[in-house]
PDB file of C-alpha atoms and ligand atoms in Angstrom:
ATOM      1  CA  UNK A   1      22.144  28.724   7.699  1.00  0.00           C
ATOM      2  CA  UNK A   2      19.404  27.168   6.652  1.00  0.00           C
ATOM      3  CA  UNK A   3      16.888  25.185   8.773  1.00  0.00           C
ATOM      4  CA  UNK A   4      17.356  21.301   9.129  1.00  0.00           C
ATOM      5  CA  UNK A   5      14.461  19.300   7.700  1.00  0.00           C
ATOM      6  CA  UNK A   6      12.495  16.970  10.396  1.00  0.00           C
ATOM      7  CA  UNK A   7      12.507  14.325   8.091  1.00  0.00           C
ATOM      8  CA  UNK A   8      14.766  12.447   5.740  1.00  0.00           C
ATOM      9  CA  UNK A   9      11.457  11.656   3.695  1.00  0.00           C
ATOM     10  CA  UNK A  10       7.636  12.095   3.944  1.00  0.00           C
ATOM     11  CA  UNK A  11       5.301   9.612   2.206  1.00  0.00           C
ATOM     12  CA  UNK A  12       1.995  10.457   1.743  1.00  0.00           C
ATOM     13  CA  UNK A  13      -0.305   7.510   1.417  1.00  0.00           C
ATOM     14  CA  UNK A  14       0.034   4.025   3.497  1.00  0.00           C
ATOM     15  CA  UNK A  15      -1.221   1.882   0.835  1.00  0.00           C
ATOM     16  CA  UNK A  16       1.099  -0.851  -0.805  1.00  0.00           C
ATOM     17  CA  UNK A  17       3.269   1.166  -2.318  1.00  0.00           C
ATOM     18  CA  UNK A  18       3.559   3.974   0.353  1.00  0.00           C
ATOM     19  CA  UNK A  19       4.200   1.817   3.252  1.00  0.00           C
ATOM     20  CA  UNK A  20       7.296  -0.577   0.909  1.00  0.00           C
ATOM     21  CA  UNK A  21       8.962   2.733   0.130  1.00  0.00           C
ATOM     22  CA  UNK A  22       8.530   3.792   4.033  1.00  0.00           C
ATOM     23  CA  UNK A  23       9.648   0.633   5.031  1.00  0.00           C
ATOM     24  CA  UNK A  24      12.763   0.152   2.872  1.00  0.00           C
ATOM     25  CA  UNK A  25      14.155   3.935   3.915  1.00  0.00           C
ATOM     26  CA  UNK A  26      13.264   3.258   7.364  1.00  0.00           C
ATOM     27  CA  UNK A  27      15.152  -0.188   7.310  1.00  0.00           C
ATOM     28  CA  UNK A  28      18.316   1.546   5.390  1.00  0.00           C
ATOM     29  CA  UNK A  29      18.317   4.363   8.969  1.00  0.00           C
ATOM     30  CA  UNK A  30      16.479   7.547   6.926  1.00  0.00           C
ATOM     31  CA  UNK A  31      13.955   9.466   9.500  1.00  0.00           C
ATOM     32  CA  UNK A  32      10.621   8.456   7.652  1.00  0.00           C
ATOM     33  CA  UNK A  33       7.125  10.199   8.348  1.00  0.00           C
ATOM     34  CA  UNK A  34       4.374   8.106   6.715  1.00  0.00           C
ATOM     35  CA  UNK A  35       0.913   9.841   6.852  1.00  0.00           C
ATOM     36  CA  UNK A  36      -2.189   8.641   5.648  1.00  0.00           C
ATOM     37  CA  UNK A  37      -5.853   9.909   5.659  1.00  0.00           C
ATOM     38  CA  UNK A  38      -7.701   7.173   6.841  1.00  0.00           C
ATOM     39  CA  UNK A  39      -7.434   5.898  10.623  1.00  0.00           C
ATOM     40  CA  UNK A  40      -6.690   2.956  10.765  1.00  0.00           C
ATOM     41  CA  UNK A  41      -4.903   2.438   7.805  1.00  0.00           C
ATOM     42  CA  UNK A  42      -6.576   0.534   5.035  1.00  0.00           C
ATOM     43  CA  UNK A  43     -10.127   2.043   5.901  1.00  0.00           C
ATOM     44  CA  UNK A  44     -10.621   4.265   3.054  1.00  0.00           C
ATOM     45  CA  UNK A  45      -9.379   1.635   0.372  1.00  0.00           C
ATOM     46  CA  UNK A  46     -11.294  -0.599  -1.749  1.00  0.00           C
ATOM     47  CA  UNK A  47     -12.725  -3.381   0.799  1.00  0.00           C
ATOM     48  CA  UNK A  48     -10.094  -6.272  -0.909  1.00  0.00           C
ATOM     49  CA  UNK A  49      -8.575  -7.848  -3.651  1.00  0.00           C
ATOM     50  CA  UNK A  50      -6.112 -10.140  -4.741  1.00  0.00           C
ATOM     51  CA  UNK A  51      -2.348  -9.818  -3.940  1.00  0.00           C
ATOM     52  CA  UNK A  52      -0.934 -11.706  -7.005  1.00  0.00           C
ATOM     53  CA  UNK A  53       2.432 -13.407  -6.963  1.00  0.00           C
ATOM     54  CA  UNK A  54       4.025 -11.745  -3.643  1.00  0.00           C
ATOM     55  CA  UNK A  55       7.454 -11.702  -4.921  1.00  0.00           C
ATOM     56  CA  UNK A  56       7.748  -8.159  -4.956  1.00  0.00           C
ATOM     57  CA  UNK A  57       6.459  -8.200  -1.116  1.00  0.00           C
ATOM     58  CA  UNK A  58       8.972 -10.851  -0.678  1.00  0.00           C
ATOM     59  CA  UNK A  59      11.583  -8.556  -1.456  1.00  0.00           C
ATOM     60  CA  UNK A  60      10.338  -5.641   1.557  1.00  0.00           C
ATOM     61  CA  UNK A  61       9.557  -8.395   3.990  1.00  0.00           C
ATOM     62  CA  UNK A  62      11.648 -11.653   3.694  1.00  0.00           C
ATOM     63  CA  UNK A  63       8.370 -14.587   5.046  1.00  0.00           C
ATOM     64  CA  UNK A  64       5.454 -12.194   4.553  1.00  0.00           C
ATOM     65  CA  UNK A  65       3.475 -14.928   3.583  1.00  0.00           C
ATOM     66  CA  UNK A  66       3.770 -16.555   6.878  1.00  0.00           C
ATOM     67  CA  UNK A  67       2.880 -13.159   8.907  1.00  0.00           C
ATOM     68  CA  UNK A  68       0.787 -11.386   6.632  1.00  0.00           C
ATOM     69  CA  UNK A  69      -3.356 -11.434   7.518  1.00  0.00           C
ATOM     70  CA  UNK A  70      -4.732 -12.726   3.898  1.00  0.00           C
ATOM     71  CA  UNK A  71      -7.863 -14.968   3.916  1.00  0.00           C
ATOM     72  CA  UNK A  72      -6.780 -17.364   1.892  1.00  0.00           C
ATOM     73  CA  UNK A  73      -5.250 -18.244  -1.781  1.00  0.00           C
ATOM     74  CA  UNK A  74      -6.694 -18.156  -4.885  1.00  0.00           C
ATOM     75  CA  UNK A  75      -8.062 -21.626  -6.118  1.00  0.00           C
ATOM     76  CA  UNK A  76      -9.806 -20.392  -9.575  1.00  0.00           C
ATOM     77  CA  UNK A  77      -9.377 -18.184 -12.012  1.00  0.00           C
ATOM     78  CA  UNK A  78     -11.994 -16.793 -14.712  1.00  0.00           C
ATOM     79  CA  UNK A  79     -11.666 -15.082 -17.805  1.00  0.00           C
ATOM     80  CA  UNK A  80     -14.740 -13.650 -19.303  1.00  0.00           C
ATOM     81  CA  UNK A  81     -15.386 -12.247 -23.074  1.00  0.00           C
ATOM     82  CA  UNK A  82     -18.447  -9.807 -23.068  1.00  0.00           C
ATOM     83  CA  UNK A  83     -20.230  -8.738 -26.183  1.00  0.00           C
ATOM     84  CA  UNK A  84     -23.016  -6.266 -26.506  1.00  0.00           C
ATOM     85  CA  UNK A  85     -25.695  -8.857 -25.030  1.00  0.00           C
ATOM     86  CA  UNK A  86     -23.647 -12.162 -24.337  1.00  0.00           C
ATOM     87  CA  UNK A  87     -20.899 -13.473 -21.983  1.00  0.00           C
ATOM     88  CA  UNK A  88     -18.722 -16.342 -22.422  1.00  0.00           C
ATOM     89  CA  UNK A  89     -16.912 -17.332 -19.212  1.00  0.00           C
ATOM     90  CA  UNK A  90     -14.040 -19.918 -18.893  1.00  0.00           C
ATOM     91  CA  UNK A  91     -13.635 -20.854 -15.396  1.00  0.00           C
ATOM     92  CA  UNK A  92     -10.058 -22.456 -14.496  1.00  0.00           C
ATOM     93  CA  UNK A  93     -10.234 -24.340 -11.083  1.00  0.00           C
ATOM     94  CA  UNK A  94      -7.177 -26.019 -10.147  1.00  0.00           C
ATOM     95  CA  UNK A  95      -5.616 -27.382  -6.646  1.00  0.00           C
ATOM     96  CA  UNK A  96      -2.295 -26.599  -8.478  1.00  0.00           C
ATOM     97  CA  UNK A  97      -3.030 -22.813  -8.236  1.00  0.00           C
ATOM     98  CA  UNK A  98      -3.439 -23.087  -4.676  1.00  0.00           C
ATOM     99  CA  UNK A  99      -0.480 -25.350  -4.216  1.00  0.00           C
ATOM    100  CA  UNK A 100       1.752 -22.546  -5.400  1.00  0.00           C
ATOM    101  CA  UNK A 101      -0.300 -19.786  -3.947  1.00  0.00           C
ATOM    102  CA  UNK A 102       0.169 -17.528  -6.836  1.00  0.00           C
ATOM    103  CA  UNK A 103      -2.521 -15.448  -5.420  1.00  0.00           C
ATOM    104  CA  UNK A 104      -3.933 -14.265  -2.114  1.00  0.00           C
ATOM    105  CA  UNK A 105      -6.864 -12.738  -1.141  1.00  0.00           C
ATOM    106  CA  UNK A 106      -6.770  -9.608   0.885  1.00  0.00           C
ATOM    107  CA  UNK A 107      -8.989  -7.555   2.874  1.00  0.00           C
ATOM    108  CA  UNK A 108      -6.784  -4.066   3.003  1.00  0.00           C
ATOM    109  CA  UNK A 109      -8.438  -2.562   6.196  1.00  0.00           C
ATOM    110  CA  UNK A 110      -6.632  -6.025   7.383  1.00  0.00           C
ATOM    111  CA  UNK A 111      -3.439  -5.997   5.283  1.00  0.00           C
ATOM    112  CA  UNK A 112      -2.836  -2.258   5.122  1.00  0.00           C
ATOM    113  CA  UNK A 113      -2.724  -1.961   9.348  1.00  0.00           C
ATOM    114  CA  UNK A 114      -0.277  -5.139   9.185  1.00  0.00           C
ATOM    115  CA  UNK A 115       1.660  -3.139   6.450  1.00  0.00           C
ATOM    116  CA  UNK A 116       1.963   0.130   8.861  1.00  0.00           C
ATOM    117  CA  UNK A 117       2.892  -2.137  11.738  1.00  0.00           C
ATOM    118  CA  UNK A 118       5.843  -3.102   9.745  1.00  0.00           C
ATOM    119  CA  UNK A 119       6.565  -0.009   8.848  1.00  0.00           C
ATOM    120  CA  UNK A 120       6.734   1.487  12.011  1.00  0.00           C
ATOM    121  CA  UNK A 121       8.847  -1.502  13.308  1.00  0.00           C
ATOM    122  CA  UNK A 122      11.209  -0.527  10.785  1.00  0.00           C
ATOM    123  CA  UNK A 123      11.959   2.926  12.609  1.00  0.00           C
ATOM    124  CA  UNK A 124       8.811   5.095  10.455  1.00  0.00           C
ATOM    125  CA  UNK A 125       6.880   7.450  12.251  1.00  0.00           C
ATOM    126  CA  UNK A 126       3.228   6.769  11.027  1.00  0.00           C
ATOM    127  CA  UNK A 127       0.106   8.928  11.127  1.00  0.00           C
ATOM    128  CA  UNK A 128      -3.082   8.162  10.447  1.00  0.00           C
ATOM    129  CA  UNK A 129      -6.161  10.131  10.054  1.00  0.00           C
ATOM    130  CA  UNK A 130      -4.418  12.874   8.430  1.00  0.00           C
ATOM    131  CA  UNK A 131      -5.016  14.106   5.155  1.00  0.00           C
ATOM    132  CA  UNK A 132      -2.211  15.750   3.127  1.00  0.00           C
ATOM    133  CA  UNK A 133      -3.062  18.902   1.249  1.00  0.00           C
ATOM    134  CA  UNK A 134      -0.419  19.991  -0.516  1.00  0.00           C
ATOM    135  CA  UNK A 135       3.288  19.680  -1.372  1.00  0.00           C
ATOM    136  CA  UNK A 136       5.263  22.647  -0.005  1.00  0.00           C
ATOM    137  CA  UNK A 137       7.442  23.957  -2.652  1.00  0.00           C
ATOM    138  CA  UNK A 138       9.263  27.390  -2.550  1.00  0.00           C
ATOM    139  CA  UNK A 139      11.532  28.745  -4.979  1.00  0.00           C
ATOM    140  CA  UNK A 140      10.715  25.141  -7.015  1.00  0.00           C
ATOM    141  CA  UNK A 141      12.183  23.133  -4.251  1.00  0.00           C
ATOM    142  CA  UNK A 142       9.901  20.854  -2.173  1.00  0.00           C
ATOM    143  CA  UNK A 143      10.377  21.714   1.397  1.00  0.00           C
ATOM    144  CA  UNK A 144       7.560  19.131   2.822  1.00  0.00           C
ATOM    145  CA  UNK A 145       3.991  18.457   3.184  1.00  0.00           C
ATOM    146  CA  UNK A 146       1.074  21.229   4.755  1.00  0.00           C
ATOM    147  CA  UNK A 147      -1.787  19.973   6.653  1.00  0.00           C
ATOM    148  CA  UNK A 148      -3.806  22.436   8.718  1.00  0.00           C
ATOM    149  CA  UNK A 149      -1.712  25.470   8.171  1.00  0.00           C
ATOM    150  CA  UNK A 150       1.143  23.295   9.584  1.00  0.00           C
ATOM    151  CA  UNK A 151       4.079  22.842   7.245  1.00  0.00           C
ATOM    152  CA  UNK A 152       6.318  19.589   8.090  1.00  0.00           C
ATOM    153  CA  UNK A 153       9.513  19.486   6.536  1.00  0.00           C
ATOM    154  CA  UNK A 154      11.269  17.450   3.974  1.00  0.00           C
ATOM    155  CA  UNK A 155      13.589  17.466   1.184  1.00  0.00           C
ATOM    156  CA  UNK A 156      11.651  14.215  -0.214  1.00  0.00           C
ATOM    157  CA  UNK A 157       8.372  13.877  -0.694  1.00  0.00           C
ATOM    158  CA  UNK A 158       7.097  10.531  -1.988  1.00  0.00           C
ATOM    159  CA  UNK A 159       3.385  10.516  -2.994  1.00  0.00           C
ATOM    160  CA  UNK A 160       1.687   7.119  -2.816  1.00  0.00           C
ATOM    161  CA  UNK A 161      -2.008   8.380  -2.774  1.00  0.00           C
ATOM    162  CA  UNK A 162      -3.263   5.721  -5.468  1.00  0.00           C
ATOM    163  CA  UNK A 163      -4.911   6.136  -8.381  1.00  0.00           C
ATOM    164  CA  UNK A 164      -8.099   7.649  -6.602  1.00  0.00           C
ATOM    165  CA  UNK A 165      -8.008  11.186  -5.332  1.00  0.00           C
ATOM    166  CA  UNK A 166      -9.101  11.949  -1.890  1.00  0.00           C
ATOM    167  CA  UNK A 167     -12.187  12.311  -0.719  1.00  0.00           C
TER     168      UNK A 167
HETATM  169  C1  FAD B   1     -11.761  -1.571  -8.009  1.00  0.00           C
HETATM  170  C2  FAD B   1     -10.547  -1.862  -7.748  1.00  0.00           C
HETATM  171  C3  FAD B   1     -10.113  -3.106  -7.978  1.00  0.00           C
HETATM  172  C4  FAD B   1      -8.667  -3.175  -7.641  1.00  0.00           C
HETATM  173  N1  FAD B   1      -8.227  -4.831  -7.331  1.00  0.00           N
HETATM  174  C5  FAD B   1      -6.994  -5.089  -7.117  1.00  0.00           C
HETATM  175  C6  FAD B   1      -6.550  -6.697  -7.165  1.00  0.00           C
HETATM  176  O1  FAD B   1      -7.446  -7.048  -6.940  1.00  0.00           O
HETATM  177  N2  FAD B   1      -5.219  -6.751  -7.111  1.00  0.00           N
HETATM  178  C7  FAD B   1      -4.620  -5.848  -7.133  1.00  0.00           C
HETATM  179  O2  FAD B   1      -3.364  -6.018  -7.242  1.00  0.00           O
HETATM  180  N3  FAD B   1      -4.473  -4.627  -7.454  1.00  0.00           N
HETATM  181  C8  FAD B   1      -6.117  -4.108  -7.396  1.00  0.00           C
HETATM  182  N4  FAD B   1      -6.526  -2.597  -7.711  1.00  0.00           N
HETATM  183  C9  FAD B   1      -5.457  -1.975  -7.968  1.00  0.00           C
HETATM  184  C10 FAD B   1      -4.804  -1.316  -6.895  1.00  0.00           C
HETATM  185  O3  FAD B   1      -5.544   0.081  -6.589  1.00  0.00           O
HETATM  186  C11 FAD B   1      -3.330  -1.233  -6.785  1.00  0.00           C
HETATM  187  O4  FAD B   1      -2.792  -2.299  -6.814  1.00  0.00           O
HETATM  188  C12 FAD B   1      -3.023  -0.722  -5.156  1.00  0.00           C
HETATM  189  O5  FAD B   1      -4.293  -0.448  -4.174  1.00  0.00           O
HETATM  190  C13 FAD B   1      -2.008   0.212  -5.422  1.00  0.00           C
HETATM  191  O6  FAD B   1      -1.267   0.847  -3.868  1.00  0.00           O
HETATM  192  P1  FAD B   1      -1.199   2.100  -3.998  1.00  0.00           P
HETATM  193  O7  FAD B   1      -0.445   2.209  -2.645  1.00  0.00           O
HETATM  194  O8  FAD B   1      -0.612   2.689  -5.017  1.00  0.00           O
HETATM  195  O9  FAD B   1      -2.590   2.976  -3.699  1.00  0.00           O
HETATM  196  P2  FAD B   1      -3.591   2.928  -2.545  1.00  0.00           P
HETATM  197  O10 FAD B   1      -3.932   1.336  -2.384  1.00  0.00           O
HETATM  198  O11 FAD B   1      -5.114   3.517  -3.328  1.00  0.00           O
HETATM  199  O12 FAD B   1      -3.368   3.494  -1.505  1.00  0.00           O
HETATM  200  C14 FAD B   1      -3.139   5.059  -1.066  1.00  0.00           C
HETATM  201  C15 FAD B   1      -3.576   5.620  -0.312  1.00  0.00           C
HETATM  202  O13 FAD B   1      -2.744   6.586  -0.059  1.00  0.00           O
HETATM  203  C16 FAD B   1      -4.222   7.347   0.998  1.00  0.00           C
HETATM  204  N5  FAD B   1      -4.189   8.588   0.772  1.00  0.00           N
HETATM  205  C17 FAD B   1      -4.725   9.462  -0.871  1.00  0.00           C
HETATM  206  N6  FAD B   1      -4.560  10.838  -0.884  1.00  0.00           N
HETATM  207  C18 FAD B   1      -3.692  11.098   0.533  1.00  0.00           C
HETATM  208  C19 FAD B   1      -3.445  12.260   1.317  1.00  0.00           C
HETATM  209  N7  FAD B   1      -3.526  13.495   0.362  1.00  0.00           N
HETATM  210  N8  FAD B   1      -3.165  12.374   2.350  1.00  0.00           N
HETATM  211  C20 FAD B   1      -2.466  11.238   2.528  1.00  0.00           C
HETATM  212  N9  FAD B   1      -3.641   9.849   2.332  1.00  0.00           N
HETATM  213  C21 FAD B   1      -3.555   9.839   1.472  1.00  0.00           C
HETATM  214  C22 FAD B   1      -5.106   6.489   0.735  1.00  0.00           C
HETATM  215  O14 FAD B   1      -6.213   6.675   2.335  1.00  0.00           O
HETATM  216  C23 FAD B   1      -4.888   5.138   0.593  1.00  0.00           C
HETATM  217  O15 FAD B   1      -4.732   4.618   1.881  1.00  0.00           O
HETATM  218  C24 FAD B   1      -7.799  -2.443  -7.977  1.00  0.00           C
HETATM  219  C25 FAD B   1      -8.445  -1.098  -8.117  1.00  0.00           C
HETATM  220  C26 FAD B   1      -9.692  -0.894  -8.387  1.00  0.00           C
HETATM  221  C27 FAD B   1     -10.168   0.802  -8.269  1.00  0.00           C
END
């Protein structure tokens, strides 16, 4: 008889995509492991950025705006047209941008830690400071992930490690 997997799903990477997947699955009662190479989560990512809209995050964490750590809402937008030797900028500032909260400026080190905490609260196990080395595949079937010679088993592995290769 085949041994039971340790987890229903393993998620690699605790960025916005990975934590969202972990929160959704853990909330539905699945036994989820979320593995992040940075300790704490967010400290190996681009330092900050704009969280646009937030409607998708609302589906994952209802009422997120009242709890999430963000620095301020976006109050201006600029579009630049570059030529070989010139730049034309169109700068748009409006109180309406802030009132409608079309974007939130976030620091990833703060936001990702908060998201990871939400994943824990939803019931996921979160391990940070561990880089997944490879997906374990036997006979063409995913069996889990490997790190430091250890195999952590799961029939489902979600790779949410972002666009930048680990380093
Ligand atoms: C310079 C730059 C600026 C950007 N600015 C914005 C912006 O302002 N607004 C916006 O919406 N988007 C921006 N983006 C796009 C942004 O990267 C994505 O929106 C967002 O980060 C995607 O989230 P993600 O969870 O898919 O990946 P990521 O945020 O990249 O998260 C992946 C996570 O996986 C971890 N990881 C990777 N490999 C492993 C491994 N082997 N084992 C364990 N953990 C691992 C990483 O440490 C990381 O925490 C920007 C991108 C770049 C490069």
